[in-house]
Every structure is written in structure tokens, then in C-alpha cells.
Tab-separated table of C-alpha atoms in Angstrom:
chain	number	residue	atom	x	y	z
A	1	MET	CA	172.537	111.154	-133.218
A	2	LEU	CA	173.277	109.730	-136.649
A	3	HIS	CA	173.457	105.955	-137.047
A	4	PRO	CA	177.176	105.085	-137.379
A	5	ARG	CA	176.391	103.784	-140.861
A	6	HIS	CA	176.337	107.413	-141.965
A	7	LEU	CA	179.611	108.557	-140.379
A	8	ARG	CA	182.083	110.102	-142.827
A	9	ILE	CA	185.534	108.633	-142.328
A	10	ALA	CA	187.071	111.903	-143.584
A	11	ASP	CA	185.929	113.490	-140.314
A	12	TYR	CA	188.287	111.174	-138.410
A	13	THR	CA	191.678	112.061	-139.769
A	14	TYR	CA	194.809	113.841	-138.623
A	15	THR	CA	198.334	114.285	-139.950
A	16	LEU	CA	200.715	111.610	-138.664
A	17	PRO	CA	204.338	112.368	-139.620
A	18	GLU	CA	206.392	109.304	-140.533
A	19	ASP	CA	208.946	110.049	-137.842
A	20	ARG	CA	206.288	109.756	-135.129
A	21	ILE	CA	205.607	106.086	-135.930
A	22	ALA	CA	207.472	103.878	-133.451
A	23	ARG	CA	209.200	101.220	-135.521
A	24	TYR	CA	211.020	99.725	-132.539
A	25	PRO	CA	209.969	99.375	-128.882
A	26	LEU	CA	211.655	101.171	-126.005
A	27	PRO	CA	214.200	99.086	-124.057
A	28	GLU	CA	211.807	98.866	-121.097
A	29	ARG	CA	208.139	98.042	-121.712
A	30	ASP	CA	206.713	100.098	-118.853
A	31	ALA	CA	208.871	103.166	-119.578
A	32	SER	CA	206.489	104.211	-122.366
A	33	LYS	CA	204.592	107.430	-121.790
A	34	LEU	CA	200.942	107.334	-120.779
A	35	LEU	CA	198.591	110.199	-121.592
A	36	VAL	CA	195.711	110.439	-119.126
A	37	TYR	CA	192.437	112.054	-120.219
A	38	ARG	CA	189.802	112.571	-117.533
A	39	ASP	CA	187.086	115.180	-117.017
A	40	GLY	CA	188.353	117.104	-120.019
A	41	ALA	CA	191.898	117.444	-118.636
A	42	ILE	CA	195.059	115.932	-120.135
A	43	SER	CA	198.144	114.922	-118.148
A	44	THR	CA	201.237	112.805	-118.763
A	45	THR	CA	202.764	109.966	-116.778
A	46	VAL	CA	204.406	106.611	-117.635
A	47	TYR	CA	203.040	103.080	-117.537
A	48	LYS	CA	205.276	102.239	-114.595
A	49	ARG	CA	203.205	104.683	-112.531
A	50	LEU	CA	199.813	103.458	-113.733
A	51	PRO	CA	198.821	102.145	-110.256
A	52	GLU	CA	198.764	105.768	-109.031
A	53	GLN	CA	195.959	106.483	-111.521
A	54	LEU	CA	193.654	103.677	-110.386
A	55	GLU	CA	191.287	103.303	-107.466
A	56	ARG	CA	191.557	100.271	-105.209
A	57	GLY	CA	189.262	97.536	-106.462
A	58	THR	CA	189.625	98.517	-110.115
A	59	MET	CA	189.358	95.616	-112.549
A	60	LEU	CA	191.775	95.558	-115.506
A	61	VAL	CA	190.775	93.304	-118.417
A	62	PHE	CA	193.484	92.066	-120.804
A	63	ASN	CA	193.453	90.131	-124.058
A	64	ASN	CA	195.808	87.154	-123.634
A	65	THR	CA	196.031	86.067	-127.280
A	66	ARG	CA	199.421	85.151	-128.729
A	67	VAL	CA	200.625	86.270	-132.176
A	68	VAL	CA	201.414	83.422	-134.562
A	69	ARG	CA	204.107	83.370	-137.219
A	70	ALA	CA	201.566	83.858	-139.964
A	71	ARG	CA	203.896	84.673	-142.895
A	72	LEU	CA	204.971	81.590	-144.867
A	73	PHE	CA	207.251	81.782	-147.929
A	74	PHE	CA	206.923	79.126	-150.650
A	75	GLN	CA	208.962	78.272	-153.708
A	76	LYS	CA	207.363	77.941	-157.134
A	77	PRO	CA	208.560	75.101	-159.398
A	78	THR	CA	210.217	77.783	-161.550
A	79	GLY	CA	212.229	79.013	-158.572
A	80	GLY	CA	210.331	82.177	-157.674
A	81	GLN	CA	209.002	82.865	-154.196
A	82	LEU	CA	205.461	83.679	-153.018
A	83	GLU	CA	204.264	84.770	-149.589
A	84	LEU	CA	201.171	83.198	-148.046
A	85	PHE	CA	199.770	85.205	-145.131
A	86	CYS	CA	197.596	83.019	-142.925
A	87	LEU	CA	194.507	85.010	-141.920
A	88	GLU	CA	192.226	82.525	-140.145
A	89	PRO	CA	191.027	78.919	-140.430
A	90	ASP	CA	188.494	77.790	-142.975
A	91	GLU	CA	184.887	77.461	-141.747
A	92	ARG	CA	185.208	73.674	-141.488
A	93	TYR	CA	186.870	74.192	-138.074
A	94	PRO	CA	184.841	75.421	-135.088
A	95	ASP	CA	187.595	77.676	-133.737
A	96	ILE	CA	191.225	78.695	-134.146
A	97	GLN	CA	192.608	76.342	-131.495
A	98	THR	CA	191.081	73.288	-133.196
A	99	ALA	CA	192.572	74.316	-136.529
A	100	MET	CA	195.995	75.071	-135.034
A	101	GLN	CA	196.137	71.544	-133.619
A	102	GLN	CA	195.471	69.802	-136.944
A	103	HIS	CA	198.157	67.288	-137.920
A	104	GLY	CA	199.267	66.602	-141.478
A	105	GLU	CA	196.683	68.777	-143.259
A	106	VAL	CA	194.697	71.964	-142.722
A	107	TYR	CA	192.618	74.440	-144.762
A	108	TRP	CA	193.318	78.114	-144.137
A	109	LYS	CA	192.179	81.487	-145.467
A	110	CYS	CA	195.230	83.304	-146.817
A	111	LEU	CA	196.389	86.389	-148.626
A	112	VAL	CA	198.741	85.487	-151.465
A	113	GLY	CA	201.422	87.920	-152.521
A	114	GLY	CA	201.804	87.735	-156.302
A	115	ALA	CA	198.812	85.403	-156.663
A	116	ALA	CA	198.658	85.991	-160.415
A	117	LYS	CA	201.998	84.211	-160.743
A	118	TRP	CA	200.628	81.051	-159.102
A	119	LYS	CA	199.191	78.945	-161.899
A	120	GLU	CA	196.159	76.767	-161.256
A	121	GLY	CA	196.898	73.174	-160.299
A	122	ILE	CA	200.488	73.908	-159.305
A	123	ALA	CA	201.641	73.041	-155.775
A	124	LEU	CA	204.099	75.198	-153.859
A	125	GLN	CA	206.778	73.892	-151.509
A	126	CYS	CA	208.317	75.252	-148.321
A	127	SER	CA	211.151	73.413	-146.553
A	128	LEU	CA	210.974	72.825	-142.824
A	129	PRO	CA	214.202	72.886	-140.790
A	130	GLU	CA	215.820	70.007	-138.923
A	131	ASN	CA	214.971	67.408	-141.610
A	132	LEU	CA	211.253	67.694	-140.847
A	133	GLY	CA	210.288	67.575	-144.506
A	134	GLU	CA	208.263	70.091	-146.494
A	135	ILE	CA	204.972	71.937	-146.420
A	136	THR	CA	202.966	71.776	-149.638
A	137	ALA	CA	200.328	74.365	-150.526
A	138	TRP	CA	197.449	74.151	-153.034
A	139	LYS	CA	194.865	76.766	-153.955
A	140	VAL	CA	191.449	75.192	-153.422
A	141	GLY	CA	189.157	78.233	-153.326
A	142	LYS	CA	189.006	81.943	-154.032
A	143	ASN	CA	186.916	84.675	-152.399
A	144	ALA	CA	186.744	88.409	-152.847
A	145	ASP	CA	189.499	89.137	-150.325
A	146	HIS	CA	191.327	85.844	-149.750
A	147	PHE	CA	192.201	82.375	-151.052
A	148	VAL	CA	191.478	79.079	-149.337
A	149	ILE	CA	194.723	77.112	-149.161
A	150	ARG	CA	195.193	73.446	-148.337
A	151	PHE	CA	198.474	72.832	-146.522
A	152	SER	CA	199.946	69.360	-146.025
A	153	TRP	CA	203.091	68.277	-144.146
A	154	ASN	CA	204.622	65.668	-141.858
A	155	GLU	CA	201.789	64.254	-139.726
A	156	ALA	CA	203.952	64.277	-136.613
A	157	LEU	CA	203.614	68.075	-136.421
A	158	SER	CA	200.629	70.261	-135.632
A	159	PHE	CA	199.982	73.330	-137.774
A	160	ALA	CA	200.978	75.479	-134.776
A	161	GLU	CA	204.381	73.760	-134.834
A	162	VAL	CA	204.640	74.168	-138.606
A	163	GLN	CA	204.142	77.930	-138.268
A	164	GLN	CA	206.631	78.064	-135.423
A	165	TYR	CA	209.274	76.289	-137.503
A	166	ALA	CA	208.704	77.917	-140.883
A	167	GLY	CA	206.752	81.147	-140.371
A	168	GLN	CA	207.752	84.733	-139.778
A	169	LEU	CA	206.149	87.129	-137.292
A	170	PRO	CA	203.723	89.517	-139.061
A	171	LEU	CA	204.721	93.005	-137.957
A	172	PRO	CA	202.235	95.713	-139.001
A	173	PRO	CA	202.796	96.971	-142.550
A	174	TYR	CA	203.426	100.563	-141.418
A	175	MET	CA	206.652	99.483	-139.696
A	176	ASN	CA	208.137	98.905	-143.152
A	177	ARG	CA	210.559	96.254	-141.926
A	178	ALA	CA	210.821	92.529	-141.435
A	179	ALA	CA	210.630	91.007	-137.964
A	180	GLU	CA	213.956	90.785	-136.156
A	181	THR	CA	214.967	88.451	-133.328
A	182	PRO	CA	213.965	90.835	-130.488
A	183	ASP	CA	210.469	91.195	-131.993
A	184	HIS	CA	209.679	87.564	-131.186
A	185	GLU	CA	209.618	88.582	-127.532
A	186	ARG	CA	208.634	92.248	-127.690
A	187	TYR	CA	205.706	91.855	-130.113
A	188	GLN	CA	204.072	89.515	-127.582
A	189	THR	CA	202.588	90.473	-124.240
A	190	VAL	CA	204.231	88.914	-121.176
A	191	TYR	CA	200.958	87.087	-120.467
A	192	ALA	CA	200.231	85.791	-123.995
A	193	GLU	CA	198.904	82.216	-124.068
A	194	PRO	CA	196.477	80.875	-126.729
A	195	GLU	CA	197.870	81.184	-130.245
A	196	GLY	CA	195.735	82.689	-132.968
A	197	SER	CA	196.366	86.392	-133.645
A	198	VAL	CA	198.070	87.938	-136.653
A	199	ALA	CA	198.519	91.236	-134.783
A	200	ALA	CA	199.390	91.908	-131.162
A	201	PRO	CA	196.958	93.443	-128.659
A	202	THR	CA	199.436	96.286	-128.445
A	203	ALA	CA	198.117	98.163	-125.398
A	204	GLY	CA	199.249	95.181	-123.343
A	205	LEU	CA	202.830	95.334	-124.621
A	206	HIS	CA	203.586	97.984	-121.965
A	207	PHE	CA	202.869	95.697	-119.010
A	208	THR	CA	205.619	93.851	-117.119
A	209	ASN	CA	205.530	91.268	-114.365
A	210	GLU	CA	206.802	93.947	-111.988
A	211	LEU	CA	203.942	96.261	-112.969
A	212	PHE	CA	201.443	93.461	-112.317
A	213	GLU	CA	202.939	93.092	-108.834
A	214	GLU	CA	202.521	96.822	-108.190
A	215	LEU	CA	198.919	96.688	-109.390
A	216	ALA	CA	198.211	93.810	-107.024
A	217	LEU	CA	199.651	95.823	-104.113
A	218	GLN	CA	197.197	98.585	-105.077
A	219	GLN	CA	194.412	95.960	-104.938
A	220	VAL	CA	193.815	96.306	-108.671
A	221	SER	CA	192.644	92.956	-110.022
A	222	THR	CA	193.627	91.577	-113.412
A	223	HIS	CA	191.365	89.467	-115.645
A	224	PHE	CA	191.914	87.831	-119.029
A	225	VAL	CA	189.738	87.244	-122.068
A	226	THR	CA	190.793	86.143	-125.539
A	227	LEU	CA	190.117	87.813	-128.855
A	228	HIS	CA	192.259	86.590	-131.747
A	229	VAL	CA	193.164	89.728	-133.663
A	230	GLY	CA	192.712	89.472	-137.426
A	231	ALA	CA	194.518	91.299	-140.223
A	232	GLY	CA	191.323	93.311	-140.674
A	233	THR	CA	192.447	95.488	-137.783
A	234	PHE	CA	194.747	97.176	-140.344
A	235	LYS	CA	192.111	97.227	-143.071
A	236	PRO	CA	191.742	100.828	-144.305
A	237	VAL	CA	188.304	102.363	-144.587
A	238	LYS	CA	188.043	103.050	-148.323
A	239	SER	CA	184.366	104.019	-148.454
A	240	GLU	CA	183.199	107.589	-147.872
A	241	THR	CA	180.734	106.514	-145.196
A	242	MET	CA	180.851	103.543	-142.844
A	243	ASP	CA	177.798	101.747	-144.277
A	244	ALA	CA	179.938	100.473	-147.162
A	245	HIS	CA	182.774	99.248	-144.921
A	246	GLU	CA	182.673	95.641	-143.777
A	247	MET	CA	184.055	95.222	-140.272
A	248	HIS	CA	186.293	92.192	-139.778
A	249	ALA	CA	185.014	89.299	-137.665
A	250	GLU	CA	187.228	87.872	-134.925
A	251	PHE	CA	187.068	84.873	-132.594
A	252	LEU	CA	186.581	85.642	-128.920
A	253	GLU	CA	186.821	83.231	-126.013
A	254	THR	CA	185.568	83.580	-122.455
A	255	ALA	CA	184.209	81.376	-119.688
A	256	ILE	CA	181.685	81.347	-116.847
A	257	PRO	CA	184.115	82.554	-114.127
A	258	PHE	CA	184.747	85.829	-115.968
A	259	LEU	CA	181.022	86.475	-116.383
A	260	GLU	CA	180.587	85.835	-112.668
A	261	GLN	CA	183.339	88.342	-111.916
A	262	LEU	CA	181.523	90.926	-114.033
A	263	LEU	CA	178.248	90.229	-112.290
A	264	ASN	CA	179.850	90.519	-108.857
A	265	ARG	CA	181.999	93.589	-109.446
A	266	GLY	CA	179.686	95.916	-107.510
A	267	LYS	CA	180.773	99.536	-107.932
A	268	ASN	CA	184.364	98.722	-108.875
A	269	LYS	CA	185.556	100.363	-112.069
A	270	LEU	CA	186.433	98.180	-115.054
A	271	ILE	CA	189.129	99.313	-117.467
A	272	CYS	CA	189.855	97.468	-120.694
A	273	VAL	CA	193.488	97.253	-121.740
A	274	GLY	CA	193.274	97.540	-125.503
A	275	THR	CA	190.553	97.930	-128.082
A	276	THR	CA	190.385	94.140	-128.499
A	277	SER	CA	189.541	93.684	-124.810
A	278	LEU	CA	186.912	96.404	-125.141
A	279	ARG	CA	185.354	94.782	-128.202
A	280	THR	CA	185.264	91.498	-126.305
A	281	VAL	CA	183.520	92.675	-123.123
A	282	GLU	CA	181.075	94.877	-124.995
A	283	SER	CA	180.259	91.986	-127.339
A	284	LEU	CA	179.442	89.867	-124.292
A	285	TYR	CA	176.783	92.387	-123.302
A	286	TRP	CA	175.115	92.223	-126.741
A	287	MET	CA	175.287	88.437	-126.793
A	288	GLY	CA	173.546	88.590	-123.437
A	289	VAL	CA	170.871	90.798	-124.954
A	290	LYS	CA	170.307	88.176	-127.636
A	291	THR	CA	169.999	85.366	-125.098
A	292	TYR	CA	167.657	87.498	-122.966
A	293	ILE	CA	165.365	88.025	-125.965
A	294	ASP	CA	165.615	84.399	-127.136
A	295	PRO	CA	166.938	81.884	-124.573
A	296	ALA	CA	166.834	79.185	-127.284
A	297	ILE	CA	169.048	81.144	-129.700
A	298	THR	CA	171.540	79.080	-131.725
A	299	TYR	CA	175.303	79.520	-131.768
A	300	GLY	CA	175.211	80.966	-135.264
A	301	ALA	CA	172.574	83.552	-134.395
A	302	LEU	CA	174.448	84.504	-131.225
A	303	GLU	CA	177.388	85.903	-133.208
A	304	ILE	CA	177.553	89.695	-133.117
A	305	LYS	CA	177.171	91.316	-136.502
A	306	GLN	CA	178.476	94.736	-137.455
A	307	TRP	CA	175.417	96.819	-136.610
A	308	ASP	CA	173.810	94.681	-133.888
A	309	ALA	CA	174.794	97.077	-131.109
A	310	TYR	CA	172.771	99.860	-132.715
A	311	GLU	CA	169.749	97.835	-133.811
A	312	LEU	CA	169.106	95.445	-130.904
A	313	PRO	CA	166.876	96.575	-127.991
A	314	GLN	CA	168.729	99.141	-125.899
A	315	HIS	CA	166.872	98.900	-122.579
A	316	ILE	CA	168.167	95.581	-121.194
A	317	THR	CA	170.386	96.042	-118.132
A	318	VAL	CA	173.927	94.772	-117.905
A	319	GLU	CA	172.957	92.417	-115.083
A	320	GLN	CA	170.048	90.965	-117.093
A	321	ALA	CA	172.235	90.491	-120.169
A	322	LEU	CA	175.193	88.888	-118.412
A	323	PHE	CA	173.039	86.576	-116.293
A	324	SER	CA	171.166	85.452	-119.424
A	325	LEU	CA	174.412	84.805	-121.272
A	326	LYS	CA	175.833	82.875	-118.313
A	327	THR	CA	172.716	80.708	-118.217
A	328	TRP	CA	172.876	80.111	-121.982
A	329	ILE	CA	176.569	79.084	-121.829
A	330	GLU	CA	175.865	76.692	-118.961
A	331	LYS	CA	173.214	74.995	-121.096
A	332	ASN	CA	174.942	75.125	-124.485
A	333	GLY	CA	178.646	75.779	-124.150
A	334	GLY	CA	179.860	73.578	-121.342
A	335	GLY	CA	181.059	76.564	-119.356
A	336	LYS	CA	183.028	78.169	-122.180
A	337	LEU	CA	182.126	80.405	-125.112
A	338	VAL	CA	184.133	80.484	-128.374
A	339	ILE	CA	182.394	82.596	-130.987
A	340	LYS	CA	182.864	85.338	-133.584
A	341	THR	CA	182.139	89.022	-133.149
A	342	GLN	CA	182.025	91.684	-135.834
A	343	ILE	CA	181.122	94.539	-133.492
A	344	ILE	CA	182.001	98.063	-134.561
A	345	ILE	CA	182.244	100.637	-131.783
A	346	ALA	CA	181.855	104.125	-133.221
A	347	PRO	CA	180.386	107.522	-132.245
A	348	GLY	CA	176.813	106.896	-131.190
A	349	TYR	CA	177.826	103.896	-129.088
A	350	ARG	CA	177.469	103.946	-125.283
A	351	LEU	CA	179.780	101.740	-123.236
A	352	ARG	CA	177.814	99.095	-121.369
A	353	ILE	CA	180.426	97.246	-119.318
A	354	ALA	CA	183.733	99.121	-119.551
A	355	ASP	CA	184.322	102.356	-117.656
A	356	ALA	CA	187.550	103.394	-119.393
A	357	LEU	CA	190.134	102.267	-121.945
A	358	ILE	CA	193.922	101.988	-122.033
A	359	THR	CA	195.111	101.969	-125.620
A	360	ASN	CA	197.848	103.055	-128.018
A	361	PHE	CA	197.489	105.860	-130.578
A	362	HIS	CA	195.856	104.727	-133.803
A	363	GLN	CA	196.076	105.451	-137.509
A	364	PRO	CA	194.065	108.242	-139.156
A	365	GLN	CA	190.762	107.220	-140.780
A	366	SER	CA	190.693	103.835	-139.024
A	367	THR	CA	187.904	101.986	-137.246
A	368	LEU	CA	190.071	102.124	-134.115
A	369	LEU	CA	190.021	105.919	-134.211
A	370	LEU	CA	186.214	105.738	-134.487
A	371	LEU	CA	186.257	103.634	-131.320
A	372	ILE	CA	188.293	106.314	-129.519
A	373	ALA	CA	185.853	109.000	-130.672
A	374	SER	CA	182.964	106.960	-129.316
A	375	ILE	CA	184.490	107.280	-125.836
A	376	VAL	CA	185.805	110.850	-125.756
A	377	GLY	CA	183.795	112.504	-128.537
A	378	ASP	CA	185.446	115.309	-130.484
A	379	SER	CA	188.044	115.606	-127.721
A	380	TRP	CA	189.996	112.929	-129.586
A	381	LYS	CA	191.353	115.778	-131.737
A	382	ASN	CA	192.768	117.622	-128.716
A	383	ILE	CA	194.140	114.395	-127.247
A	384	TYR	CA	195.951	113.426	-130.432
A	385	GLN	CA	197.240	116.959	-131.006
A	386	TYR	CA	198.579	116.998	-127.446
A	387	ALA	CA	200.340	113.702	-128.117
A	388	LEU	CA	201.860	115.052	-131.334
A	389	ASP	CA	202.968	118.271	-129.619
A	390	ASN	CA	204.544	116.410	-126.689
A	391	ASP	CA	206.638	113.825	-128.520
A	392	PHE	CA	204.473	110.773	-127.938
A	393	ARG	CA	205.341	107.771	-130.085
A	394	PHE	CA	202.478	106.389	-132.229
A	395	LEU	CA	201.038	103.005	-133.268
A	396	SER	CA	201.943	99.473	-132.177
A	397	TYR	CA	205.327	100.025	-130.522
A	398	GLY	CA	204.406	103.524	-129.400
A	399	ASP	CA	203.107	105.170	-126.235
A	400	GLY	CA	199.554	104.967	-124.958
A	401	CYS	CA	196.688	106.696	-123.220
A	402	LEU	CA	194.150	106.125	-120.453
A	403	LEU	CA	190.814	107.513	-121.632
A	404	TRP	CA	187.812	108.131	-119.387
A	405	PRO	CA	184.501	109.023	-121.023
A	406	THR	CA	182.603	112.045	-119.793
A	407	THR	CA	179.987	109.729	-118.317
A	408	SER	CA	180.646	106.154	-117.266
A	409	PRO	CA	178.191	103.247	-117.441
A	410	THR	CA	176.613	102.016	-114.275
A	411	ALA	CA	178.261	98.855	-112.950
A	412	PRO	CA	175.996	95.846	-112.474
A	413	GLN	CA	174.845	95.311	-108.921
A	414	SER	CA	175.383	91.985	-107.194
């Protein structure tokens, strides 16, 4: 098996007609179609009937991040307008939540639309509603793919409140439209809590409170982790092979109780709802590997880098890894872990914790399509062709699929 560094992105493409991209959600979340792939067979159902597909005792893992209003529009002194897209906090903050709660001033990594028109040393202004004053923005740093912006405003407000008052919801660029009032509800999951994402964990958009009740009746348990989705999830792969593509890093959050649930799951299946949930739980395994190798590892070294999953020792069991990580968090994290992961899951990867994935249909030549191929192999082509032939709706507001790999990982034993 080739190292994923050498994968050609051109081998992971398909033709996606424009009219198959769902630009608006269906009226009912759980009415979306659900393709089921298992043991080489494809069938169709709807999300409302998902409980029929799951064994009793199945664990569903969701990403509970909330999308922030990351698009801010500022006026230049000359009267023109520039958009600042807030990507993530500057490194001076330990995590997104700390940065979101800053009052009066914050430093943020941003994309700047029309940056060449923003002259050095000039401040931009954005008015807040309800006589709350203005936000002022200064460029204080420049990197290859973003600017560092210093924002200042009325000290009575947190930056989370500033975004809520002045920002716009960042719908994916392929929707080719601005956010409308219904999007403020429908582009969030019904269980969204901690703010920090610039894109929704879209597989979860199909779940309703009623569906959660039906899952509970089926004795399917639901569990929540947090991974704040970055704009890099839409970053196209421009290099011919993956070794020249830099995977985006994202903040994940979890705590001791979830690790204990993983350790005590016995033979129950675990299904991740969304690629972000999958990246989170699989990252936890590799962090556990690092703590197993070096119990004194530092926070910085514990972060998962792009190729760690292919270059770290492969023989450590899930139980060993998770127990080591739990022990490390108890000693160093106060029961909670907030850390970055840059994991890339691509063909050549073997799932360690998850048994299956519920996800939407993804763009051609994307890292998310590589993730799908890592689970179902070349069958991704048949799955996507079936979806195209049977009027499935694609991308964020589209339909989804439940994908089982040919072989599932062994669950940790209690």
C-alpha cells in the first residue's frame, strides 16, 4: 500500500452537475434520503428511519460545535467595503472559547477580500447595531494564507457577541448565495453548543429531537465531542499528489467521561456522525499512542500532525491508547482536553475506533472524498454513481449515506 503522501488527487474525482448541489435544505431535516452501503450492497432509506438500520447498543458520536457569524464587513475611509472572514484565533489564545470571550480587543486570523485595497496603517470601521458603537480593525501581521487582524470595540461585549451582532453566517462558497434568515437555524445542528466553527458539521443537520427520541427507544446511545470546523475543510487540493497539500488544523475538545465510555463500550458498534466526529475520535487514538510511548509528552507534542497516523507505531491496541490518554489528561488537563489535530484520513488508513460513518456527499478531488475512499475503497465510485443516478442531493444541505467498511475494527474490551 502506497503512503498517502503519494496519492494522486486526480484519481478521486467525479462529475458533479450544478443542479445536484443542494442550495437549500428540505423543509424537514430528517426527510433527507440516506444511502446505506454494507457488505458491498447499496440500499436507500431516509434519516427518519435510521433507527431501523442500527443494532441495539450502538453508540452514535456527534460533533456539537456551533457555527459562528464569521463574515464581517468593514468600511474604508474612502467609503468602499471590505470583507474580513474570521478563520481562527491568533496563537496567543489557548483555545477558541478563550478567544471568543475576550472583551474590548482580540487578535484573529482572517481572510481579507480585496486586501490590496487596504492601505497599511489605515483602520477600518464596522458599526454595531443598537447604539453599541463600532468595531475597528487593523492589520498587524501577514502570513502566506491569512492576515492577523486586531479588532477593538466596546468593552462591555465579548467577541462572540460582536460576531452575533455584526457578522453574517458563512455558507459554503459552492452555494453561491448569501445567508438568509432560515439559514441561521437550518445551518446549525439542533444540538449545537460551543461556538467556534466556520462551517457546519453537516451530517448532523439531518437529526431532529424526535429522531433522537426514536434512537433512544432503540437503545442507541448518543455521545458528543467538539471539533471546531475550519475554512480549510473547503480548501481545494491543488497539488498533483497529497504530499504537497497541507491539511488544515482544527481544535478538538473532549473529556474523561467520553474516554471512559469508549473504554467500556464492549462489543457495541460505534458510528461517527460526520467526518469531523470521525477525525476527532481517530485523533484520540493517535494521541493515546503518543502518551503510551511517552507518558511525559508535552501539550505541543501531543498535537496530531498530518502524517502521524501513518508514521507512529501501529501495534498499540485501542484499549492501551485510550487508557494512556485518559491517564495523561487526568495528570495534565484537569479532566478535559482542548488541542489541535491535523489528521488526514486517506486510503491506506485503518479505522481504529469507529466502525462506520454517517456523512453527506462530498466535492470531487477533496480530502473528504479521500476519507470516504479510506473506508469503502474503490466502491466510493459505485456509491457516488448510485447517488447521482437516483436523484440524491449533494453537499452541505444535501442527502447522506451510512457507510460500513468491509472489515470493522475490534472494539476495546472492558
